[in-house]
PDB file of C-alpha atoms in Angstrom:
ATOM      1  CA  LYS A 623     -20.035 -30.377  13.781  1.00 70.00           C
ATOM      2  CA  ALA A 624     -20.391 -27.360  15.164  1.00 82.00           C
ATOM      3  CA  GLY A 625     -16.981 -25.306  15.668  1.00 93.00           C
ATOM      4  CA  VAL A 626     -15.623 -23.323  18.096  1.00 96.00           C
ATOM      5  CA  THR A 627     -17.721 -20.377  18.928  1.00 97.00           C
ATOM      6  CA  GLN A 628     -16.874 -17.201  20.641  1.00 97.00           C
ATOM      7  CA  THR A 629     -19.173 -14.724  22.266  1.00 97.00           C
ATOM      8  CA  PRO A 630     -19.634 -11.629  22.421  1.00 97.00           C
ATOM      9  CA  ARG A 631     -17.966 -11.474  19.194  1.00 96.00           C
ATOM     10  CA  TYR A 632     -17.415  -7.545  20.083  1.00 97.00           C
ATOM     11  CA  LEU A 633     -17.164  -5.631  23.090  1.00 96.00           C
ATOM     12  CA  ILE A 634     -16.669  -1.973  23.940  1.00 98.00           C
ATOM     13  CA  LYS A 635     -14.947  -1.460  27.571  1.00 97.00           C
ATOM     14  CA  THR A 636     -13.102   2.089  29.673  1.00 97.00           C
ATOM     15  CA  ARG A 637     -10.355   1.824  31.313  1.00 97.00           C
ATOM     16  CA  GLY A 638     -10.646   0.205  34.531  1.00 97.00           C
ATOM     17  CA  GLN A 639     -13.674  -1.855  34.099  1.00 98.00           C
ATOM     18  CA  GLN A 640     -13.830  -5.598  33.665  1.00 98.00           C
ATOM     19  CA  VAL A 641     -14.579  -8.221  30.550  1.00 98.00           C
ATOM     20  CA  THR A 642     -15.882 -11.911  30.417  1.00 98.00           C
ATOM     21  CA  LEU A 643     -15.451 -13.830  27.284  1.00 98.00           C
ATOM     22  CA  SER A 644     -16.748 -17.004  26.745  1.00 98.00           C
ATOM     23  CA  CYS A 645     -15.483 -19.799  24.427  1.00 98.00           C
ATOM     24  CA  SER A 646     -17.323 -23.166  23.598  1.00 98.00           C
ATOM     25  CA  PRO A 647     -15.344 -25.545  22.381  1.00 96.00           C
ATOM     26  CA  ILE A 648     -15.888 -28.272  19.304  1.00 95.00           C
ATOM     27  CA  SER A 649     -18.630 -30.750  21.516  1.00 94.00           C
ATOM     28  CA  GLY A 650     -16.061 -33.887  22.363  1.00 91.00           C
ATOM     29  CA  HIS A 651     -13.073 -31.486  22.826  1.00 92.00           C
ATOM     30  CA  ARG A 652     -11.805 -30.953  26.540  1.00 91.00           C
ATOM     31  CA  SER A 653      -9.304 -28.781  26.233  1.00 91.00           C
ATOM     32  CA  VAL A 654      -9.171 -24.880  25.550  1.00 94.00           C
ATOM     33  CA  SER A 655      -6.730 -22.880  24.907  1.00 93.00           C
ATOM     34  CA  TRP A 656      -6.435 -18.684  24.942  1.00 96.00           C
ATOM     35  CA  TYR A 657      -4.217 -16.757  22.926  1.00 95.00           C
ATOM     36  CA  GLN A 658      -4.543 -12.643  22.688  1.00 96.00           C
ATOM     37  CA  GLN A 659      -3.503 -11.129  19.543  1.00 95.00           C
ATOM     38  CA  THR A 660      -2.430  -7.523  18.448  1.00 94.00           C
ATOM     39  CA  PRO A 661      -0.502  -5.951  16.224  1.00 90.00           C
ATOM     40  CA  GLY A 662       2.418  -5.233  17.715  1.00 88.00           C
ATOM     41  CA  GLN A 663       3.255  -8.790  19.865  1.00 91.00           C
ATOM     42  CA  GLY A 664       1.791 -11.269  17.509  1.00 92.00           C
ATOM     43  CA  LEU A 665      -0.712 -14.420  19.039  1.00 93.00           C
ATOM     44  CA  GLN A 666       0.663 -14.953  22.820  1.00 92.00           C
ATOM     45  CA  PHE A 667      -0.621 -17.950  24.991  1.00 91.00           C
ATOM     46  CA  LEU A 668      -2.422 -17.181  27.802  1.00 94.00           C
ATOM     47  CA  PHE A 669      -3.495 -20.587  29.529  1.00 90.00           C
ATOM     48  CA  GLU A 670      -4.567 -23.431  28.712  1.00 91.00           C
ATOM     49  CA  TYR A 671      -7.063 -25.207  30.553  1.00 92.00           C
ATOM     50  CA  PHE A 672      -8.420 -29.325  30.193  1.00 90.00           C
ATOM     51  CA  SER A 673     -10.936 -30.492  32.570  1.00 89.00           C
ATOM     52  CA  GLU A 674     -11.303 -27.476  34.626  1.00 93.00           C
ATOM     53  CA  THR A 675      -7.699 -27.274  35.135  1.00 92.00           C
ATOM     54  CA  GLN A 676      -5.975 -25.009  34.190  1.00 92.00           C
ATOM     55  CA  ARG A 677      -2.446 -26.568  32.686  1.00 87.00           C
ATOM     56  CA  ASN A 678      -0.586 -23.661  31.424  1.00 86.00           C
ATOM     57  CA  LYS A 679       0.163 -20.266  32.379  1.00 89.00           C
ATOM     58  CA  GLY A 680       1.360 -17.452  29.973  1.00 90.00           C
ATOM     59  CA  ASN A 681       2.949 -14.204  30.621  1.00 91.00           C
ATOM     60  CA  PHE A 682       0.311 -12.436  31.321  1.00 94.00           C
ATOM     61  CA  PRO A 683      -0.474 -10.573  35.088  1.00 96.00           C
ATOM     62  CA  GLY A 684      -3.074 -11.576  37.591  1.00 95.00           C
ATOM     63  CA  ARG A 685      -5.842  -9.379  35.944  1.00 97.00           C
ATOM     64  CA  PHE A 686      -5.850 -11.843  33.690  1.00 97.00           C
ATOM     65  CA  SER A 687      -8.183 -15.278  34.776  1.00 97.00           C
ATOM     66  CA  GLY A 688      -9.588 -17.829  33.618  1.00 97.00           C
ATOM     67  CA  ARG A 689     -11.787 -21.163  33.970  1.00 97.00           C
ATOM     68  CA  GLN A 690     -13.842 -24.486  32.657  1.00 97.00           C
ATOM     69  CA  PHE A 691     -16.776 -25.590  33.501  1.00 97.00           C
ATOM     70  CA  SER A 692     -17.207 -29.395  33.324  1.00 95.00           C
ATOM     71  CA  ASN A 693     -19.441 -28.816  30.140  1.00 94.00           C
ATOM     72  CA  SER A 694     -15.645 -27.974  28.374  1.00 95.00           C
ATOM     73  CA  ARG A 695     -16.818 -24.131  28.271  1.00 97.00           C
ATOM     74  CA  SER A 696     -14.983 -21.743  29.134  1.00 98.00           C
ATOM     75  CA  GLU A 697     -14.580 -18.007  30.286  1.00 98.00           C
ATOM     76  CA  MET A 698     -11.673 -15.648  30.622  1.00 98.00           C
ATOM     77  CA  ASN A 699     -11.927 -12.659  32.671  1.00 98.00           C
ATOM     78  CA  VAL A 700      -9.739  -9.744  32.423  1.00 97.00           C
ATOM     79  CA  SER A 701     -10.419  -7.391  35.758  1.00 95.00           C
ATOM     80  CA  THR A 702      -8.786  -3.594  35.750  1.00 96.00           C
ATOM     81  CA  LEU A 703      -8.795  -2.670  32.341  1.00 97.00           C
ATOM     82  CA  GLU A 704      -6.189  -1.205  30.582  1.00 97.00           C
ATOM     83  CA  LEU A 705      -5.528   0.662  27.164  1.00 97.00           C
ATOM     84  CA  GLY A 706      -3.242  -2.584  25.913  1.00 96.00           C
ATOM     85  CA  ASP A 707      -5.467  -4.748  26.976  1.00 97.00           C
ATOM     86  CA  SER A 708      -6.751  -4.252  23.043  1.00 97.00           C
ATOM     87  CA  ALA A 709      -6.770  -7.133  21.468  1.00 97.00           C
ATOM     88  CA  LEU A 710      -8.430 -10.032  19.156  1.00 96.00           C
ATOM     89  CA  TYR A 711      -8.566 -12.495  21.395  1.00 97.00           C
ATOM     90  CA  LEU A 712      -8.326 -16.016  20.603  1.00 97.00           C
ATOM     91  CA  CYS A 713      -9.901 -19.485  21.918  1.00 96.00           C
ATOM     92  CA  ALA A 714      -8.840 -23.130  20.803  1.00 95.00           C
ATOM     93  CA  SER A 715      -9.882 -26.123  21.284  1.00 93.00           C
ATOM     94  CA  SER A 716      -8.301 -29.505  21.122  1.00 89.00           C
ATOM     95  CA  SER A 717      -9.866 -33.378  21.472  1.00 83.00           C
ATOM     96  CA  ARG A 718      -7.649 -33.834  24.247  1.00 71.00           C
ATOM     97  CA  ASP A 719      -4.501 -32.492  26.570  1.00 59.00           C
ATOM     98  CA  ALA A 720      -3.487 -30.011  23.933  1.00 52.00           C
ATOM     99  CA  ARG A 721       0.105 -31.711  24.189  1.00 57.00           C
ATOM    100  CA  ARG A 722       2.362 -30.940  21.405  1.00 53.00           C
ATOM    101  CA  GLY A 723       0.897 -33.155  19.065  1.00 63.00           C
ATOM    102  CA  ASP A 724      -2.793 -32.349  19.016  1.00 77.00           C
ATOM    103  CA  THR A 725      -4.172 -30.152  17.208  1.00 85.00           C
ATOM    104  CA  GLN A 726      -5.899 -26.857  17.982  1.00 89.00           C
ATOM    105  CA  TYR A 727      -9.236 -25.696  16.533  1.00 93.00           C
ATOM    106  CA  PHE A 728      -9.812 -21.687  16.337  1.00 95.00           C
ATOM    107  CA  GLY A 729     -12.402 -19.786  17.039  1.00 96.00           C
ATOM    108  CA  PRO A 730     -13.441 -16.548  15.237  1.00 96.00           C
ATOM    109  CA  GLY A 731     -12.193 -14.624  18.304  1.00 96.00           C
ATOM    110  CA  THR A 732     -13.626 -11.442  20.589  1.00 97.00           C
ATOM    111  CA  ARG A 733     -12.218  -8.353  19.889  1.00 96.00           C
ATOM    112  CA  LEU A 734     -12.089  -6.075  22.418  1.00 97.00           C
ATOM    113  CA  THR A 735     -11.431  -2.340  22.235  1.00 97.00           C
ATOM    114  CA  VAL A 736     -10.850  -0.323  25.458  1.00 97.00           C
ATOM    115  CA  LEU A 737     -11.080   3.218  25.332  1.00 97.00           C
TER     116      LEU A 737
ATOM    117  CA  ALA B 879      14.660 -22.284  23.076  1.00 75.00           C
ATOM    118  CA  GLN B 880      12.116 -22.618  20.834  1.00 83.00           C
ATOM    119  CA  SER B 881      10.962 -20.038  18.244  1.00 90.00           C
ATOM    120  CA  VAL B 882       9.438 -19.848  14.749  1.00 94.00           C
ATOM    121  CA  THR B 883      10.895 -16.849  11.766  1.00 97.00           C
ATOM    122  CA  GLN B 884       8.831 -16.639   9.346  1.00 97.00           C
ATOM    123  CA  PRO B 885      11.101 -14.000   7.104  1.00 97.00           C
ATOM    124  CA  ASP B 886       8.864 -12.295   4.718  1.00 96.00           C
ATOM    125  CA  ILE B 887       6.532 -10.092   6.630  1.00 96.00           C
ATOM    126  CA  HIS B 888       4.573  -8.823   3.261  1.00 97.00           C
ATOM    127  CA  ILE B 889       4.172 -11.163  -0.292  1.00 97.00           C
ATOM    128  CA  THR B 890       2.459  -9.935  -3.063  1.00 97.00           C
ATOM    129  CA  VAL B 891       1.713 -12.021  -6.096  1.00 97.00           C
ATOM    130  CA  SER B 892      -0.336 -12.034  -8.960  1.00 97.00           C
ATOM    131  CA  GLU B 893      -3.293 -14.203  -9.374  1.00 97.00           C
ATOM    132  CA  GLY B 894      -2.721 -17.601 -10.510  1.00 97.00           C
ATOM    133  CA  ALA B 895       1.145 -17.311  -9.731  1.00 98.00           C
ATOM    134  CA  SER B 896       2.492 -19.611  -7.988  1.00 97.00           C
ATOM    135  CA  LEU B 897       3.198 -18.832  -4.291  1.00 97.00           C
ATOM    136  CA  GLU B 898       5.814 -19.536  -1.439  1.00 98.00           C
ATOM    137  CA  LEU B 899       6.016 -19.136   1.902  1.00 98.00           C
ATOM    138  CA  ARG B 900       8.652 -19.465   4.306  1.00 98.00           C
ATOM    139  CA  CYS B 901       8.816 -20.795   7.888  1.00 98.00           C
ATOM    140  CA  ASN B 902      12.065 -21.773   9.937  1.00 97.00           C
ATOM    141  CA  TYR B 903      11.918 -23.459  13.198  1.00 94.00           C
ATOM    142  CA  SER B 904      13.962 -23.859  16.140  1.00 91.00           C
ATOM    143  CA  TYR B 905      13.407 -26.907  18.461  1.00 85.00           C
ATOM    144  CA  GLY B 906      14.517 -29.290  19.528  1.00 77.00           C
ATOM    145  CA  ALA B 907      13.010 -32.262  19.186  1.00 77.00           C
ATOM    146  CA  THR B 908      10.870 -33.931  16.092  1.00 76.00           C
ATOM    147  CA  PRO B 909       8.208 -31.035  15.833  1.00 83.00           C
ATOM    148  CA  TYR B 910       5.137 -30.913  14.975  1.00 88.00           C
ATOM    149  CA  LEU B 911       4.240 -28.292  12.744  1.00 92.00           C
ATOM    150  CA  PHE B 912       1.005 -26.265  11.192  1.00 94.00           C
ATOM    151  CA  TRP B 913       0.187 -23.640   8.884  1.00 97.00           C
ATOM    152  CA  TYR B 914      -3.143 -21.423   9.404  1.00 97.00           C
ATOM    153  CA  VAL B 915      -4.646 -19.214   7.379  1.00 98.00           C
ATOM    154  CA  GLN B 916      -6.489 -15.888   9.324  1.00 97.00           C
ATOM    155  CA  SER B 917      -8.248 -13.414   7.486  1.00 94.00           C
ATOM    156  CA  PRO B 918      -9.124 -10.192   8.689  1.00 87.00           C
ATOM    157  CA  GLY B 919     -11.451  -9.911  11.548  1.00 82.00           C
ATOM    158  CA  GLN B 920     -11.380 -13.379  11.167  1.00 87.00           C
ATOM    159  CA  GLY B 921     -10.214 -16.936  13.702  1.00 92.00           C
ATOM    160  CA  LEU B 922      -7.423 -19.204  12.448  1.00 95.00           C
ATOM    161  CA  GLN B 923      -7.889 -22.260  10.249  1.00 95.00           C
ATOM    162  CA  LEU B 924      -5.711 -25.328   9.650  1.00 95.00           C
ATOM    163  CA  LEU B 925      -4.539 -24.596   6.451  1.00 97.00           C
ATOM    164  CA  LEU B 926      -1.997 -27.823   7.030  1.00 96.00           C
ATOM    165  CA  LYS B 927      -0.407 -30.278   9.796  1.00 93.00           C
ATOM    166  CA  TYR B 928       2.689 -32.425  10.085  1.00 92.00           C
ATOM    167  CA  PHE B 929       3.471 -34.714  12.563  1.00 86.00           C
ATOM    168  CA  SER B 930       5.526 -37.520  10.882  1.00 82.00           C
ATOM    169  CA  GLY B 931       5.983 -39.591   7.638  1.00 85.00           C
ATOM    170  CA  ASP B 932       5.409 -38.343   4.174  1.00 88.00           C
ATOM    171  CA  THR B 933       7.701 -35.375   4.264  1.00 91.00           C
ATOM    172  CA  LEU B 934       5.263 -33.611   1.895  1.00 96.00           C
ATOM    173  CA  VAL B 935       1.603 -32.600   3.439  1.00 96.00           C
ATOM    174  CA  GLN B 936      -1.460 -31.749   1.760  1.00 97.00           C
ATOM    175  CA  GLY B 937      -3.811 -29.421   2.947  1.00 96.00           C
ATOM    176  CA  ILE B 938      -7.163 -28.018   2.248  1.00 95.00           C
ATOM    177  CA  LYS B 939      -7.351 -24.461  -0.687  1.00 94.00           C
ATOM    178  CA  GLY B 940      -4.734 -26.654  -2.664  1.00 96.00           C
ATOM    179  CA  PHE B 941      -1.642 -25.799  -0.300  1.00 97.00           C
ATOM    180  CA  GLU B 942       1.323 -27.745   0.358  1.00 98.00           C
ATOM    181  CA  ALA B 943       4.155 -27.797   2.833  1.00 98.00           C
ATOM    182  CA  GLU B 944       7.507 -29.894   2.805  1.00 96.00           C
ATOM    183  CA  PHE B 945       8.900 -30.154   5.753  1.00 95.00           C
ATOM    184  CA  LYS B 946      13.341 -30.351   5.279  1.00 94.00           C
ATOM    185  CA  ARG B 947      14.687 -31.306   8.352  1.00 92.00           C
ATOM    186  CA  SER B 948      17.862 -30.189   7.703  1.00 92.00           C
ATOM    187  CA  GLN B 949      16.907 -26.934   6.904  1.00 94.00           C
ATOM    188  CA  SER B 950      14.873 -26.756  10.107  1.00 93.00           C
ATOM    189  CA  SER B 951      12.284 -25.470   7.381  1.00 96.00           C
ATOM    190  CA  PHE B 952       8.420 -26.101   6.993  1.00 97.00           C
ATOM    191  CA  ASN B 953       7.327 -23.868   3.718  1.00 98.00           C
ATOM    192  CA  LEU B 954       3.671 -23.486   2.202  1.00 98.00           C
ATOM    193  CA  ARG B 955       3.201 -23.583  -1.595  1.00 98.00           C
ATOM    194  CA  LYS B 956       0.688 -23.390  -3.753  1.00 98.00           C
ATOM    195  CA  PRO B 957       0.832 -23.684  -7.669  1.00 97.00           C
ATOM    196  CA  SER B 958      -1.613 -21.031  -8.703  1.00 97.00           C
ATOM    197  CA  VAL B 959      -2.670 -18.143  -6.421  1.00 98.00           C
ATOM    198  CA  HIS B 960      -6.523 -16.807  -6.234  1.00 97.00           C
ATOM    199  CA  TRP B 961      -7.610 -13.668  -5.935  1.00 96.00           C
ATOM    200  CA  SER B 962      -9.570 -15.512  -2.062  1.00 95.00           C
ATOM    201  CA  ASP B 963      -6.010 -16.575  -0.494  1.00 97.00           C
ATOM    202  CA  ALA B 964      -5.449 -12.595   0.185  1.00 97.00           C
ATOM    203  CA  ALA B 965      -4.780 -13.437   4.020  1.00 97.00           C
ATOM    204  CA  GLU B 966      -2.825 -14.226   6.764  1.00 97.00           C
ATOM    205  CA  TYR B 967      -0.577 -17.087   7.367  1.00 98.00           C
ATOM    206  CA  PHE B 968       1.114 -18.332  10.151  1.00 97.00           C
ATOM    207  CA  CYS B 969       3.263 -21.070  11.047  1.00 97.00           C
ATOM    208  CA  ALA B 970       3.269 -22.764  14.310  1.00 94.00           C
ATOM    209  CA  VAL B 971       5.293 -25.519  16.109  1.00 90.00           C
ATOM    210  CA  GLY B 972       3.618 -27.879  18.818  1.00 84.00           C
ATOM    211  CA  VAL B 973       5.753 -27.949  21.689  1.00 75.00           C
ATOM    212  CA  VAL B 974       5.875 -29.624  25.278  1.00 68.00           C
ATOM    213  CA  GLY B 975       3.194 -27.090  27.508  1.00 64.00           C
ATOM    214  CA  GLY B 976       4.832 -23.942  29.391  1.00 63.00           C
ATOM    215  CA  SER B 977       4.566 -20.628  29.543  1.00 64.00           C
ATOM    216  CA  GLN B 978       4.249 -20.577  25.786  1.00 66.00           C
ATOM    217  CA  GLY B 979       1.880 -22.681  25.576  1.00 72.00           C
ATOM    218  CA  ASN B 980       1.363 -25.971  23.154  1.00 78.00           C
ATOM    219  CA  LEU B 981       1.974 -24.033  19.993  1.00 86.00           C
ATOM    220  CA  ILE B 982       4.231 -21.483  18.754  1.00 89.00           C
ATOM    221  CA  PHE B 983       3.963 -19.000  16.460  1.00 93.00           C
ATOM    222  CA  GLY B 984       5.619 -16.739  13.395  1.00 95.00           C
ATOM    223  CA  LYS B 985       4.788 -13.675  13.328  1.00 95.00           C
ATOM    224  CA  GLY B 986       2.897 -14.246  10.343  1.00 97.00           C
ATOM    225  CA  THR B 987       2.925 -13.205   6.736  1.00 98.00           C
ATOM    226  CA  LYS B 988       0.888 -10.904   4.864  1.00 97.00           C
ATOM    227  CA  LEU B 989      -0.727 -12.646   1.159  1.00 98.00           C
ATOM    228  CA  SER B 990      -2.178  -9.780  -1.308  1.00 97.00           C
ATOM    229  CA  VAL B 991      -3.139 -10.812  -4.397  1.00 97.00           C
ATOM    230  CA  LYS B 992      -2.624  -9.053  -7.716  1.00 96.00           C
ATOM    231  CA  PRO B 993      -5.452  -8.855 -10.045  1.00 91.00           C
TER     232      PRO B 993
END
């Protein structure tokens, strides 16, 4: 079974631009979570989607948004990019609704650099 | 508040030596616990997980972890380290969803392996 895939793997943008990242979960998984990873803050939760509904949202500004499609694929969007948005963005999928007992499987990440 | 502490930021061990990475958690209920490993520029790979039952859990790549409720710990061990084990290791506790998401991560321990 194929793992979680994320595209693109690398992105370079300039301040003020917007960006869209994509995540395809493991086949059959209906829950997708997004995380931002930076050297200073570590792994921080962005949001979680299950069956096209956002279930949880982390403490990020409204510039960060996401959605999930009927095939469970998910996208996240960051508008008006800031230098501090440079990070590795990780997507994770799980088979159920990612309640605390369900295992999350991570993709390789998208490295976003904002210049 | 729920939290995970990995006291060691960086550990260096010699190849063939034993390894123990420490993890302490704070959670009000019975925890679901995970260890993930991350190679540079890559996503997180699940090493092992504890949900219930036997407190000694076996994982991939020869790793094991022991859950000790009295010490609120879930330390990761390996009897003989290989050069390919050099990576960053993250301990996480599964929580009921919220603004922190369904997984709360420690800050990670970077493992270096000396030849």
